[in-house]
Amino acid sequence: MRRLTLVAVLALAACGQQVDNPSPSPTPTVATLTVPQATKAALTLADLPKGWDGGVAVDPSPSAGAGTTQYEPADCGIVVGDPLRGLNAPATSVRGQYFVRQPLQGITELIYSWPTSQLSIVGKIAEALPHCTTVSGTMLVRTKLRMTVKEVRVPGLKDGIALRTELIDSDTPDHTFVLHTATVIRGGTVLRIFGVSDTFPTDAAFARLLTKAVARLDAAAH
């Protein structure tokens, strides 16, 4: 009862005062990575082990957040799909060089930059991950996927998260494909890198390449 009385008194006191309603603070802006900086930050063939081939990407300015796969649980799309889906168009959008080693082995690197911080993306992925370790997905062509996800520990990684996803395609149920992905944030800049279909023989191999990619990004941003 005393607690209720105190709440009532405080409420009445607040109603009896003239309170100025300040306008909401504008979202703080951050430096946007330029196209030359993002291009300089992207990995080159020299950064990869021997045996890789590569060249200039066909679409050097990709769209962000254009995924069409439906996931169950629905909110796991931020983990196994495109975490940038639904965001406004970035100020800078760069696709790195393409890298291939075999027809089904390749590395894709995307660098986007907005004038506002995107750090919350990593937090949202980490928050969703505990209940997204097993996910099903239906692609636009009705192909069904079953996925298991786990985090890959990358020593020294700051403001980023790396994942290993094992996929079983309904069309090829006897084979498990492995997808390594990572999302790293630097202010308003987002680095996305992934290797498809058993590109990396171990999680450690992916961690090493990601560490190199992050170092290039940090160097280009300064």
PDB file of N, CA, C and O in Angstrom, residues 24-30 115-117:
ATOM      1  N   PRO A  24      13.102  14.705 -30.065  1.00  0.00           N
ATOM      2  CA  PRO A  24      14.016  13.561 -30.000  1.00  0.00           C
ATOM      3  C   PRO A  24      15.372  13.890 -30.616  1.00  0.00           C
ATOM      4  O   PRO A  24      15.464  14.617 -31.607  1.00  0.00           O
ATOM      5  N   SER A  25      16.402  13.369 -29.976  1.00  0.00           N
ATOM      6  CA  SER A  25      17.752  13.626 -30.479  1.00  0.00           C
ATOM      7  C   SER A  25      17.931  12.969 -31.834  1.00  0.00           C
ATOM      8  O   SER A  25      17.486  11.838 -32.049  1.00  0.00           O
ATOM      9  N   PRO A  26      18.564  13.660 -32.747  1.00  0.00           N
ATOM     10  CA  PRO A  26      18.806  13.044 -34.056  1.00  0.00           C
ATOM     11  C   PRO A  26      19.763  11.867 -33.940  1.00  0.00           C
ATOM     12  O   PRO A  26      20.607  11.827 -33.042  1.00  0.00           O
ATOM     13  N   THR A  27      19.595  10.899 -34.820  1.00  0.00           N
ATOM     14  CA  THR A  27      20.504   9.757 -34.818  1.00  0.00           C
ATOM     15  C   THR A  27      21.908  10.223 -35.153  1.00  0.00           C
ATOM     16  O   THR A  27      22.112  10.875 -36.176  1.00  0.00           O
ATOM     17  N   PRO A  28      22.879   9.948 -34.282  1.00  0.00           N
ATOM     18  CA  PRO A  28      24.237  10.434 -34.558  1.00  0.00           C
ATOM     19  C   PRO A  28      24.788   9.826 -35.836  1.00  0.00           C
ATOM     20  O   PRO A  28      24.586   8.646 -36.128  1.00  0.00           O
ATOM     21  N   THR A  29      25.446  10.657 -36.595  1.00  0.00           N
ATOM     22  CA  THR A  29      26.016  10.183 -37.855  1.00  0.00           C
ATOM     23  C   THR A  29      27.449   9.721 -37.649  1.00  0.00           C
ATOM     24  O   THR A  29      28.114  10.101 -36.683  1.00  0.00           O
ATOM     25  N   VAL A  30      27.905   8.881 -38.554  1.00  0.00           N
ATOM     26  CA  VAL A  30      29.280   8.391 -38.524  1.00  0.00           C
ATOM     27  C   VAL A  30      29.862   8.552 -39.924  1.00  0.00           C
ATOM     28  O   VAL A  30      29.143   8.767 -40.904  1.00  0.00           O
ATOM     29  N   PRO A 115      25.523   6.175 -43.176  1.00  0.00           N
ATOM     30  CA  PRO A 115      25.961   7.322 -42.360  1.00  0.00           C
ATOM     31  C   PRO A 115      25.549   7.210 -40.894  1.00  0.00           C
ATOM     32  O   PRO A 115      25.729   8.155 -40.131  1.00  0.00           O
ATOM     33  N   THR A 116      24.988   6.070 -40.492  1.00  0.00           N
ATOM     34  CA  THR A 116      24.627   5.845 -39.092  1.00  0.00           C
ATOM     35  C   THR A 116      25.175   4.486 -38.655  1.00  0.00           C
ATOM     36  O   THR A 116      25.372   3.589 -39.475  1.00  0.00           O
ATOM     37  N   SER A 117      25.390   4.323 -37.367  1.00  0.00           N
ATOM     38  CA  SER A 117      25.976   3.091 -36.848  1.00  0.00           C
ATOM     39  C   SER A 117      25.084   1.878 -37.135  1.00  0.00           C
ATOM     40  O   SER A 117      23.862   1.944 -37.020  1.00  0.00           O
TER      41      SER A 117
END
